[in-house]
mmCIF file of C-alpha atoms and ligand atoms in Angstrom:
data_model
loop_
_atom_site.group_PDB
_atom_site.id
_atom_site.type_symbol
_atom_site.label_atom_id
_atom_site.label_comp_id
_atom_site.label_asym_id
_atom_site.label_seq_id
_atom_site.Cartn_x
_atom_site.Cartn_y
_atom_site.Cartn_z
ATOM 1 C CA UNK E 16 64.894 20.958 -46.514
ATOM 2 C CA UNK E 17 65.938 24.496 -46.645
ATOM 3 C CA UNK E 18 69.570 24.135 -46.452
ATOM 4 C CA UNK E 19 69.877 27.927 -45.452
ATOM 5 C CA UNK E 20 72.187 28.991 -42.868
ATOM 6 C CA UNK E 21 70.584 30.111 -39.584
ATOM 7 C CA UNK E 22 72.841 32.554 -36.918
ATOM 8 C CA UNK E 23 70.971 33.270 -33.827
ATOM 9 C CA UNK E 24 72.842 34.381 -30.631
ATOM 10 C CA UNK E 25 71.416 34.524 -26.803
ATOM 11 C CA UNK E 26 73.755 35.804 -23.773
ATOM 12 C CA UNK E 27 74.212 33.018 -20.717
ATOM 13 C CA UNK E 28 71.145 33.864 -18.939
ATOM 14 C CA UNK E 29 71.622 29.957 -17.018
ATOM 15 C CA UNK E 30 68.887 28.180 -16.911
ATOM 16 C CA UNK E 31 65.586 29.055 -18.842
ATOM 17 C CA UNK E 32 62.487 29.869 -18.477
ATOM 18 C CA UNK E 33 58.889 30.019 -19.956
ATOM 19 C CA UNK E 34 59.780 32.998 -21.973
ATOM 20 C CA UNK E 35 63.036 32.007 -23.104
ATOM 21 C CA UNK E 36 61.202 28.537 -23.826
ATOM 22 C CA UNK E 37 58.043 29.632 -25.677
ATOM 23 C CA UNK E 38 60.102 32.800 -27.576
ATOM 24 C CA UNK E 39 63.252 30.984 -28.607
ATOM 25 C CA UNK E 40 64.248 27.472 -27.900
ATOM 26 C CA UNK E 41 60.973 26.133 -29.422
ATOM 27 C CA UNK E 42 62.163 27.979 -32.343
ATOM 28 C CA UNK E 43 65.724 26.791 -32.806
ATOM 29 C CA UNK E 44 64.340 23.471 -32.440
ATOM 30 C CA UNK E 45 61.873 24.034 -35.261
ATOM 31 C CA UNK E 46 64.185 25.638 -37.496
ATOM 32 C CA UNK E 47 67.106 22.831 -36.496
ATOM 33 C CA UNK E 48 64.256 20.033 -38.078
ATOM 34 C CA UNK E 49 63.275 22.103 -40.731
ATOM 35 C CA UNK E 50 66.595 21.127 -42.064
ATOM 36 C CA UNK E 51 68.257 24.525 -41.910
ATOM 37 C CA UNK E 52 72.219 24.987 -41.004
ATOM 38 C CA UNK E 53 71.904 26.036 -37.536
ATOM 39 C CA UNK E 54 74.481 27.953 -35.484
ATOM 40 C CA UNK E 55 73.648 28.915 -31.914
ATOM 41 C CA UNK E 56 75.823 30.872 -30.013
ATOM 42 C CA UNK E 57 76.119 32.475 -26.755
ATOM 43 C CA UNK E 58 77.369 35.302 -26.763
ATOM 44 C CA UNK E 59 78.859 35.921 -23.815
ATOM 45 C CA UNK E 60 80.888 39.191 -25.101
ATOM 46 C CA UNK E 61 77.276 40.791 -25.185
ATOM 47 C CA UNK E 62 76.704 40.130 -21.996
ATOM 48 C CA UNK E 63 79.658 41.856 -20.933
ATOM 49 C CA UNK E 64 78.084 44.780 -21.652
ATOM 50 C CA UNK E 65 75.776 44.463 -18.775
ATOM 51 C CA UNK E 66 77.635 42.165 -16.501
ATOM 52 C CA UNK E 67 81.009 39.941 -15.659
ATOM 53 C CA UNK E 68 79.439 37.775 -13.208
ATOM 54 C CA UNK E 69 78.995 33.842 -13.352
ATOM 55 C CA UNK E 70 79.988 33.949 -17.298
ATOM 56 C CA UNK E 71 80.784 30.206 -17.410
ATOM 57 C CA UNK E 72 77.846 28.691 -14.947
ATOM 58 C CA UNK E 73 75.494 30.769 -16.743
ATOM 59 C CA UNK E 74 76.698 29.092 -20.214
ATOM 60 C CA UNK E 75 76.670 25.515 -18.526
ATOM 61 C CA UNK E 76 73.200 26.042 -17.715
ATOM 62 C CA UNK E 77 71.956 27.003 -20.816
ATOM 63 C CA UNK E 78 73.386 25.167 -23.102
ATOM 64 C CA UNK E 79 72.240 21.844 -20.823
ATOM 65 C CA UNK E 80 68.725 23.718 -21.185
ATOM 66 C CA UNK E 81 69.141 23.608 -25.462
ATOM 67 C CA UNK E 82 70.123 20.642 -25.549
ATOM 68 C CA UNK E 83 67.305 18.707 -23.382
ATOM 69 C CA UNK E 84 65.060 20.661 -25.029
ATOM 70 C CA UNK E 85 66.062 19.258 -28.608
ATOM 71 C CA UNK E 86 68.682 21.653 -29.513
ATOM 72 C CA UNK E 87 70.508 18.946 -31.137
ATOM 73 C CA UNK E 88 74.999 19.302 -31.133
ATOM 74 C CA UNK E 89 74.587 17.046 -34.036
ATOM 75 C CA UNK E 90 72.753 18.837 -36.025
ATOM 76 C CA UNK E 91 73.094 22.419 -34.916
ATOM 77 C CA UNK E 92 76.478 24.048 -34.257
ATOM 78 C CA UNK E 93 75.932 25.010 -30.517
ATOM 79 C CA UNK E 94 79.575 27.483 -29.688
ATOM 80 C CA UNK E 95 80.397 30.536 -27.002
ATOM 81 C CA UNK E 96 81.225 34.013 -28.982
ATOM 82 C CA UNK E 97 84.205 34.768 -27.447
ATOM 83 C CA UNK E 98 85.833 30.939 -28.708
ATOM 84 C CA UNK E 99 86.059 32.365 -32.163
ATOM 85 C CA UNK E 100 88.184 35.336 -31.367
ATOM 86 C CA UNK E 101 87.846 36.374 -35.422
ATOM 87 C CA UNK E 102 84.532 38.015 -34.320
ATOM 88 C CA UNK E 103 86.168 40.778 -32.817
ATOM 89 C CA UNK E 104 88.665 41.419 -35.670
ATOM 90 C CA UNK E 105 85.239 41.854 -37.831
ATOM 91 C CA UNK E 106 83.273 43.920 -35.499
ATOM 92 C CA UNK E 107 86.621 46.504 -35.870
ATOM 93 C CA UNK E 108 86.786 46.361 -39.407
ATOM 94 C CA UNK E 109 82.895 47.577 -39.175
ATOM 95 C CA UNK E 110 82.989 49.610 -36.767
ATOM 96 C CA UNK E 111 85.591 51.821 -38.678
ATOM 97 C CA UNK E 112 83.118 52.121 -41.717
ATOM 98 C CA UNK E 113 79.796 52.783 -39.219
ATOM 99 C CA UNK E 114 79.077 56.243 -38.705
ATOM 100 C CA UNK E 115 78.065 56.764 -35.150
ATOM 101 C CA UNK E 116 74.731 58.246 -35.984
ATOM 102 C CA UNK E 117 73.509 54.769 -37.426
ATOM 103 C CA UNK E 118 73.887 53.639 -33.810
ATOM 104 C CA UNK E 119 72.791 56.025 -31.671
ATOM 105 C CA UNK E 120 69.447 56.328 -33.072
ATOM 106 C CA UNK E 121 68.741 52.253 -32.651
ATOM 107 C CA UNK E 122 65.961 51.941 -30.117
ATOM 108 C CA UNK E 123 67.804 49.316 -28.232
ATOM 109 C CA UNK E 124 70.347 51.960 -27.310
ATOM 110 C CA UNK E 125 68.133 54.334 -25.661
ATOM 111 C CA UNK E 126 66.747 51.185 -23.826
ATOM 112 C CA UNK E 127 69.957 50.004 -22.674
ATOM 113 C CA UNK E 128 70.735 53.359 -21.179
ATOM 114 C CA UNK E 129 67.714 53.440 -19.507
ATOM 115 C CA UNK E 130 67.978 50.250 -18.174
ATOM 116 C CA UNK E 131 71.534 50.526 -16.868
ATOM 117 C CA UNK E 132 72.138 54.254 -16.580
ATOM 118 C CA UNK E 133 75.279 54.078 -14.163
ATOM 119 C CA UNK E 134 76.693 51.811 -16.539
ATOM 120 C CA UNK E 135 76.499 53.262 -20.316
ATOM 121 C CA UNK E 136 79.928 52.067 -21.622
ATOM 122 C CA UNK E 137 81.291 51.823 -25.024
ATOM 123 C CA UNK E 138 80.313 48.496 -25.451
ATOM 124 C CA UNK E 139 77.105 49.148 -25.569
ATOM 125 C CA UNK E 140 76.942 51.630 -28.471
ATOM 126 C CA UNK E 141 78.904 49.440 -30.492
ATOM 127 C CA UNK E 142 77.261 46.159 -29.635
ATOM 128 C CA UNK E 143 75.278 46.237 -32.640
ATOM 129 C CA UNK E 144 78.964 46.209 -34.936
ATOM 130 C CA UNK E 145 79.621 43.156 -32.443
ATOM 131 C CA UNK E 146 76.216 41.695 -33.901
ATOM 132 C CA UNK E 147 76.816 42.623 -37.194
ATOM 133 C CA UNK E 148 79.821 40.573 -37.364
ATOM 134 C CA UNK E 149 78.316 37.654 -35.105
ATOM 135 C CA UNK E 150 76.086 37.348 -38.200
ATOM 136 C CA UNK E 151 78.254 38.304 -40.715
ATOM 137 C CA UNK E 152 81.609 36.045 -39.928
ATOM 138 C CA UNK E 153 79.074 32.972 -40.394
ATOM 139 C CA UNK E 154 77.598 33.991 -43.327
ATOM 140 C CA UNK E 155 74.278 33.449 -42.460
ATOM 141 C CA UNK E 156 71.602 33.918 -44.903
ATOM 142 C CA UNK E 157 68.938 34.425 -42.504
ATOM 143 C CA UNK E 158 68.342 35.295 -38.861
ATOM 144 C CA UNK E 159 65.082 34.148 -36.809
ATOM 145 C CA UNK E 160 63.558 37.724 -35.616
ATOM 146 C CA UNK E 161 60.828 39.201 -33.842
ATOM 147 C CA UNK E 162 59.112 42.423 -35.502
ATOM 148 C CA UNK E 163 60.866 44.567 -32.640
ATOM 149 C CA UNK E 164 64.400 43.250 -33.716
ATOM 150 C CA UNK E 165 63.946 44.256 -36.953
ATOM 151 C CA UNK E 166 65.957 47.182 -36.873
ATOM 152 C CA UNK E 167 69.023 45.051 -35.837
ATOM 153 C CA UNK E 168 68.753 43.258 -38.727
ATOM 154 C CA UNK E 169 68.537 46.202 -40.949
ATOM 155 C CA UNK E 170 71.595 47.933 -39.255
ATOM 156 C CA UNK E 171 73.283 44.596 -40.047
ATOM 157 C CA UNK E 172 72.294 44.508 -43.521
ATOM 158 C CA UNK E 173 72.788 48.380 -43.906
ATOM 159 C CA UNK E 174 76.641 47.772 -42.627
ATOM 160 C CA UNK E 175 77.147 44.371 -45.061
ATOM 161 C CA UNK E 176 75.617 46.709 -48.096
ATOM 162 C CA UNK E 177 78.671 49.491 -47.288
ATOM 163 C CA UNK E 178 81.039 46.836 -46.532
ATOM 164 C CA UNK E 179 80.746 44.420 -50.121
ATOM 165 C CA UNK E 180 80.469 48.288 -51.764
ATOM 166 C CA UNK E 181 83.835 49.331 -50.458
ATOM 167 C CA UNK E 182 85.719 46.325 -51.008
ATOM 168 C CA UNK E 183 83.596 43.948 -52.426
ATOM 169 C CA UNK E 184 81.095 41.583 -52.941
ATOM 170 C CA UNK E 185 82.275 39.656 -49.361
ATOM 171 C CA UNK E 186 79.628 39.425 -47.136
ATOM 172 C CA UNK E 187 76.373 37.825 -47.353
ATOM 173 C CA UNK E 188 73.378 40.099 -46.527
ATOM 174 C CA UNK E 189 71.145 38.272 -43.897
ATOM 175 C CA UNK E 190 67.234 38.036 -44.499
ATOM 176 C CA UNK E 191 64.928 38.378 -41.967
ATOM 177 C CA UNK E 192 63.105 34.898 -40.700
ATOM 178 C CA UNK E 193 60.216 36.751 -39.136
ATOM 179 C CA UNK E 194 59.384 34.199 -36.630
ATOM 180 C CA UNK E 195 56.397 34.080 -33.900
ATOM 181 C CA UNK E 196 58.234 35.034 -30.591
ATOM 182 C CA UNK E 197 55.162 35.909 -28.327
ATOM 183 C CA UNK E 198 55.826 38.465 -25.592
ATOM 184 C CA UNK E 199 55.564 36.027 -22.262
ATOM 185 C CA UNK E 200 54.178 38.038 -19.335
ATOM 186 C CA UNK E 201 55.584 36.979 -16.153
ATOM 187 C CA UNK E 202 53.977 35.874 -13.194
ATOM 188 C CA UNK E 203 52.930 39.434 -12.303
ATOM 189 C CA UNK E 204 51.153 39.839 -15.073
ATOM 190 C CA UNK E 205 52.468 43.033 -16.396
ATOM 191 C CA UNK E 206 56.260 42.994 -17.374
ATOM 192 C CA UNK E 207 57.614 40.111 -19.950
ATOM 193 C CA UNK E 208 59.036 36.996 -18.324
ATOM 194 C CA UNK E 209 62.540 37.716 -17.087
ATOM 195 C CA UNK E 210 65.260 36.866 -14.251
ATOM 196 C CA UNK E 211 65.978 39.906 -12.825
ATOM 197 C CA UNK E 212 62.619 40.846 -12.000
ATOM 198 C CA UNK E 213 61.743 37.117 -10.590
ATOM 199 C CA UNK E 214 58.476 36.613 -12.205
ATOM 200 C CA UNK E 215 59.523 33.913 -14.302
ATOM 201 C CA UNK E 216 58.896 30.564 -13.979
ATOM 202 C CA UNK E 217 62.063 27.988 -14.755
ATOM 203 C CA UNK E 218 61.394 25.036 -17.314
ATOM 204 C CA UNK E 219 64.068 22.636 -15.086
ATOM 205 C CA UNK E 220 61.559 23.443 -12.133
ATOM 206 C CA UNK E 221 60.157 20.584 -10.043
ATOM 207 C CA UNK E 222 56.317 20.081 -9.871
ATOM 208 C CA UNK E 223 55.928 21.238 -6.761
ATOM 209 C CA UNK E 224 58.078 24.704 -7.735
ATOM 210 C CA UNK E 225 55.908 24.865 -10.922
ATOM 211 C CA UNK E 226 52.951 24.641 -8.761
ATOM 212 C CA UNK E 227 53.995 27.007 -6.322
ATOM 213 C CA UNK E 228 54.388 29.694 -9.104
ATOM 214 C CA UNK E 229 51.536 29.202 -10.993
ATOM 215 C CA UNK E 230 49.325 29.939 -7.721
ATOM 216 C CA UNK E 231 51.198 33.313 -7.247
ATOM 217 C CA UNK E 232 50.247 34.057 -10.899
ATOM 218 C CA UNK E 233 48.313 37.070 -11.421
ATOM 219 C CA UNK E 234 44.934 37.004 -12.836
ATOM 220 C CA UNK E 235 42.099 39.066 -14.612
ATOM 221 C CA UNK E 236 41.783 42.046 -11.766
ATOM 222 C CA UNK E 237 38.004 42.079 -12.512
ATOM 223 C CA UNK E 238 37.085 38.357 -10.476
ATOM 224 C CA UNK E 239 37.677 39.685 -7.118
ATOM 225 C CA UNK E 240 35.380 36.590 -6.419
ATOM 226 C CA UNK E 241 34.851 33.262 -7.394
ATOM 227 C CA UNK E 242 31.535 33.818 -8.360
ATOM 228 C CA UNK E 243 32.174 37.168 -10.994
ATOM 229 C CA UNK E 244 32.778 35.700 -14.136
ATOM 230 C CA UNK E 245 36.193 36.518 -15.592
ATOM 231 C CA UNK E 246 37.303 37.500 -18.965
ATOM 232 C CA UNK E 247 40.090 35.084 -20.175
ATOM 233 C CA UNK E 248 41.319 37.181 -23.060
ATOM 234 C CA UNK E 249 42.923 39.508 -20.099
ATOM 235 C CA UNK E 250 43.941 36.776 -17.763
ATOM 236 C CA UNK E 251 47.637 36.181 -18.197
ATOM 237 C CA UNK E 252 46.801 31.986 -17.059
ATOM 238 C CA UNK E 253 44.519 31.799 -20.154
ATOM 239 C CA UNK E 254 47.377 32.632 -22.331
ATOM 240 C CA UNK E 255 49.380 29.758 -20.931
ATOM 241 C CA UNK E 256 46.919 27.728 -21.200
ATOM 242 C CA UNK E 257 46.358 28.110 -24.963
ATOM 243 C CA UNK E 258 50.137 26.938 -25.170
ATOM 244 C CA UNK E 259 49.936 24.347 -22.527
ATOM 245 C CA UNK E 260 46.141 23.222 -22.307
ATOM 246 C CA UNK E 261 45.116 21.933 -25.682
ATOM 247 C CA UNK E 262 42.722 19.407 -24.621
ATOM 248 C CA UNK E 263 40.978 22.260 -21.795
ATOM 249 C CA UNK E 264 41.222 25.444 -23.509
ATOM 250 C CA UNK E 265 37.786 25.632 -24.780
ATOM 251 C CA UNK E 266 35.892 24.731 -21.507
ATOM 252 C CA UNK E 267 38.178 27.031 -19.758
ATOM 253 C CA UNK E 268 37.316 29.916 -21.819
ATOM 254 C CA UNK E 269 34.045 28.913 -21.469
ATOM 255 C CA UNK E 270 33.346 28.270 -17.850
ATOM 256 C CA UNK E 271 35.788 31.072 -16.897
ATOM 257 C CA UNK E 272 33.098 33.598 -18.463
ATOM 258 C CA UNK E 273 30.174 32.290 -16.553
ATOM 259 C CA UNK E 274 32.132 31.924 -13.301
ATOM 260 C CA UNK E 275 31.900 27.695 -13.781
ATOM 261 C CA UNK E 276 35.703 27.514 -12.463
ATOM 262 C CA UNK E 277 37.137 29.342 -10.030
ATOM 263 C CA UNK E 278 40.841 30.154 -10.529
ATOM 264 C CA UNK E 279 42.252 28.360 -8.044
ATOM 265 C CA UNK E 280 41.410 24.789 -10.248
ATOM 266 C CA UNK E 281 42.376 26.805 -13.361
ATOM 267 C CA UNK E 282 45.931 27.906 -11.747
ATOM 268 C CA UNK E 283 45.785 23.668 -10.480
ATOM 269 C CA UNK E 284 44.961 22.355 -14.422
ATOM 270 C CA UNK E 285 47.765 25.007 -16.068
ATOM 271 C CA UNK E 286 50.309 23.789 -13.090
ATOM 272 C CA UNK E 287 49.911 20.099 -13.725
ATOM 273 C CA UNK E 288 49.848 20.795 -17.741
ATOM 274 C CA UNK E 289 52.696 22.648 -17.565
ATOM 275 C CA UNK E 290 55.043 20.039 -15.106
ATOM 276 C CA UNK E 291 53.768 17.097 -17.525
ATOM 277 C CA UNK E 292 54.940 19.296 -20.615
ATOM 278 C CA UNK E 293 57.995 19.354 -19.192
ATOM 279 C CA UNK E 294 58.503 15.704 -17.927
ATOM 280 C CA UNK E 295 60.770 14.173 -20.480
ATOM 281 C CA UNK E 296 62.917 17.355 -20.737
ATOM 282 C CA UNK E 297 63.367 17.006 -16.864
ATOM 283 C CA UNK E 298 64.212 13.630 -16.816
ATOM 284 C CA UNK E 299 66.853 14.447 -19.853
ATOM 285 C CA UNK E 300 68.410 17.219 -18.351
ATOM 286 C CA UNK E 301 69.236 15.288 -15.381
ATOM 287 C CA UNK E 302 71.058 12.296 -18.112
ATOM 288 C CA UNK E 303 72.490 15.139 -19.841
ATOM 289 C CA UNK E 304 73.489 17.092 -16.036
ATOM 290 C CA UNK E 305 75.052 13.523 -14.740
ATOM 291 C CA UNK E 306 78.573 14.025 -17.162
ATOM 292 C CA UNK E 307 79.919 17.075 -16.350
ATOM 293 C CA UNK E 308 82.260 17.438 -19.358
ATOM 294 C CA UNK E 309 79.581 17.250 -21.946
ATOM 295 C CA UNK E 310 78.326 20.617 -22.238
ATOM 296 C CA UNK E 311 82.258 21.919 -22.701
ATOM 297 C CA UNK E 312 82.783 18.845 -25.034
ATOM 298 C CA UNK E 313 79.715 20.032 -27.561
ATOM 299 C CA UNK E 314 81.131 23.853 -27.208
ATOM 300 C CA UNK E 315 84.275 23.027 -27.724
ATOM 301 C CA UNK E 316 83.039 20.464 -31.388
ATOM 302 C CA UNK E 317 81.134 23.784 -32.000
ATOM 303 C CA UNK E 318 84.055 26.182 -31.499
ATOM 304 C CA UNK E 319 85.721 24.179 -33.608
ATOM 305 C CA UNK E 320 83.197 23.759 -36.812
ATOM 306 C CA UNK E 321 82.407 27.738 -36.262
ATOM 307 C CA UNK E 322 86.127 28.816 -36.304
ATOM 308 C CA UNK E 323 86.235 26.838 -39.746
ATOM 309 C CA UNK E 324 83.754 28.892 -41.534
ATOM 310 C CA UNK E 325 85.492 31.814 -39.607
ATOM 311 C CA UNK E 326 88.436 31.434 -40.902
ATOM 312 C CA UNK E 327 87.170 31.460 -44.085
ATOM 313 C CA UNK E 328 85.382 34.273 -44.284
ATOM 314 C CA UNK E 329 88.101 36.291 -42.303
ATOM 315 C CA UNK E 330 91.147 35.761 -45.400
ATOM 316 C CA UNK E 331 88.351 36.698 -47.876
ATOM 317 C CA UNK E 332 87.937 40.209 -45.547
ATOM 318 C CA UNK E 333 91.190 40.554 -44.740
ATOM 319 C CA UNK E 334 92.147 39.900 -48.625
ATOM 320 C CA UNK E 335 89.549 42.766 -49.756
ATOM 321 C CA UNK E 336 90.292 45.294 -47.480
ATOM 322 C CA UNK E 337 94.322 44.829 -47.390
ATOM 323 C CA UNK E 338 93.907 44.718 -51.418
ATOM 324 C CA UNK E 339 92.038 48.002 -51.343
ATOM 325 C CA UNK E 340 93.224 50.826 -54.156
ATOM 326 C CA UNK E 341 92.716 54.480 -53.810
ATOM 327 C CA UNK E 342 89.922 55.797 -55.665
ATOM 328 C CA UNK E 343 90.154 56.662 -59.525
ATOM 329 C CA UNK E 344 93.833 55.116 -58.585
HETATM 330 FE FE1 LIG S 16 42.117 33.526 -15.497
HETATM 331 FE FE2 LIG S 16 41.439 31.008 -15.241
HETATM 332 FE FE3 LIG S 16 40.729 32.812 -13.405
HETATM 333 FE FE4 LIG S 16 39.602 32.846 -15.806
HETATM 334 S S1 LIG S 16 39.455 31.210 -14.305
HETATM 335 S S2 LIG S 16 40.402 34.619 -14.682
HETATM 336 S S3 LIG S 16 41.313 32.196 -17.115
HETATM 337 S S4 LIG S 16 42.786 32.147 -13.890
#
C-alpha cells in the first residue's frame, strides 16, 4: 500500500472509448488497488474552455463509464470541479504570482490555439493556474502522467515552489507518476482515438457496433491483397490485438507475415476479443444505468469528502497570504 494521494482530472467527454479506456481508466483502476488515495475529478470548468454544451449528460456518462469499469466511489473520491468552488479562489491567488511568460510558452497553448483558433479566450491561457490549483487544493503528492504532460506538471510544481517561498511552506509539490498511457490510433489509422473526429470506437458499444467498427479499421497500406503478406508492426489491428488478443497474438504476427490470414478474420478475431473484453462491464453499466440518481449520489459523497480537504487547505492559504509582512518589515 502506497498510501499517497493521487489527483487526476478528465473533462466530461460522455461516454468512453478505447483510448480513453486503454490511456486512463485502466490506470485509475490500477492505481485505486494499488492502495493509493485516489481523487478523480471532472473537470468540467476545463472544458469550458472549449465548449458549454451537454456539461451535465457528458458527466453522467462518464462517470457511469468509471465506475463499471472499476473506478470504485468507495475507494476513490470520484467529484465535478466546479462542486468545490475553493478551486477557483486558488487558481486567483496563483495566477497573481504567475508571470504570463511561464504560460505562453507551454506547448499545450500553442495547440489549443491551433485547434480552436476562433475561440482563443482567456481561459485558455490560464487553464494551467486552474490545474495548478486542481492539484494543489488536494494536496496531492503525485499525479499519473504521460511523458508529453510533463510540462504541466512542472508548471505546477514551478508555481507551488514560488507560492510556499512567498508565504510559506503551504503547498505540497506534486511528483510525477510517469505512467504507460499508449497513444491509441483511431480507426483511421493515423490520428489518436478521439470523438470529434469519429474514429473511435465506444467501450459501452454493442457487439454488433464493435464489429461494425473494427471492419472499417484501417490496415497496413502495403496488403492491397489477401495474398501479400503484411507487416503487423504497422497495422494499427495488430496493436489492438496485443492488448486484446493474448491467447492469438503470436500466430497472428506470424501468419499475418506470410499472408496465412487475411484481414478480414483478423478484423473478425480482434472484434469478438474486444466485445468479450468488454462483457461484464456492459452488463454492469446497464445495473449501474437502471438508478438514475446514482451517478449524482457518488458526486455529490465526493463533493463532499473533496470540499473537506478543500477547506483545509484553503484557511492554511488564506492564513499565509492574509498574514503576509512587507519585506525586511
Ligand atoms: Fe493487420 Fe491483421 Fe491484416 Fe496483418 S492480417 S495487416 S495484422 S489486419
Amino acid at each position: 500500500m502506497s498510501g499517497k494521494r493521487v489527483f487526476s482530472g478528465a473533462r466530461p467527454t460522455g461516454k468512453q472509448h478505447l483510448g480513453n479506456y486503454l490511456g486512463a481508466i485502466r490506470n485509475y483502476v490500477n492505481l485505486q488497488e494499488q492502495g493509493y488515495e485516489t481523487i478523480y475529478c471532472v473537470v468540467d470548468l476545463h472544458a469550458m474552455t472549449t465548449s458549454f454544451e451537454n456539461l451535465r449528460e457528458l458527466t453522467a456518462e462518464m462517470v457511469l463509464d468509471w465506475m463499471a469499469a472499476g473506478v470504485d466511489p468507495e475507494k476513490s473520491i470520484i467529484f465535478v470541479q466546479s462542486s468545490v468552488p475553493e478551486v477557483i479562489e486558488l487558481a486567483w491567488y496563483f495566477s497573481t504570482i504567475t508571470p504570463l511568460g511561464w504560460l505562453l510558452r507551454l506547448p499545450t497553448f500553442k495547440e489549443k490555439v491551433r485547434a480552436q483558433p476562433d475561440n482563443v479566450n482567456y481561459g485558455l491561457v490560464g487553464y494551467p493556474v486552474l490545474m495548478a490549483a486542481d492539484i494543489t487544493l488536494y494536496k496531492a503528492e503525485v499525479v499519473p502522467v504521460g511523458v508529453d504532460q510533463a510540462p504541466h506538471l512542472e508548471f505546477t510544481r514551478e508555481v507551488v515552489r514560488r507560492f510556499n517561498h512567498l508565504f510559506g511552506p503551504v503547498l505540497v509539490e506534486p511528483q510525477a507518476l510517469y505512467t504507460d498511457f499508449p497513444k491509441v490510433l483511431g480507426i483511421d489509422g493515423v490520428n489518436k482515438m478521439s470523438k470529434s473526429l469519429n474514429n473511435h470506437i465506444e467501450i459501452s458499444a454493442s457487439p454488433e457496433e464493435i464489429h461494425q467498427r473494427v471492419m472499417m479499421m484501417v490496415t497496413d497500406p502495403q496488403r492491397t491483397h489477401r495474398h501479400i503478406p503484411g507487416r503487423p508492426e504497422v497495422c494499427n489491428v495488430f496493436s489492438f490485438h496485443k492488448f486484446f488478443s493474448p491467447k492469438e497474438v503470436e500466430m497472428i504476427d506470424r501468419e499475418c507475415r506470410t499472408a496465412g490470414i487475411g484481414c478480414v478474420d483478423c478484423k473478425k478475431i480482434l472484434s469478438r476479443n474486444i466485445s468479450d473484453y468488454f462483457a461484464p462491464f456492459r452488463q454492469k453499466r446497464q445495473e449501474l444505468a437502471s438508478d438514475p440518481s446514482l451517478v449524482w449520489d457518488v458526486l455529490e459523497d465526493g463533493r463532499k469528502r473533496a470540499k473537506s480537504i478543500a477547506e483545509k487547505t484553503m484557511a492554511e492559504v488564506r492564513e499565509a497570504i492574509y498574514s503576509k509582512k512587507p519585506a525586511g518589515g
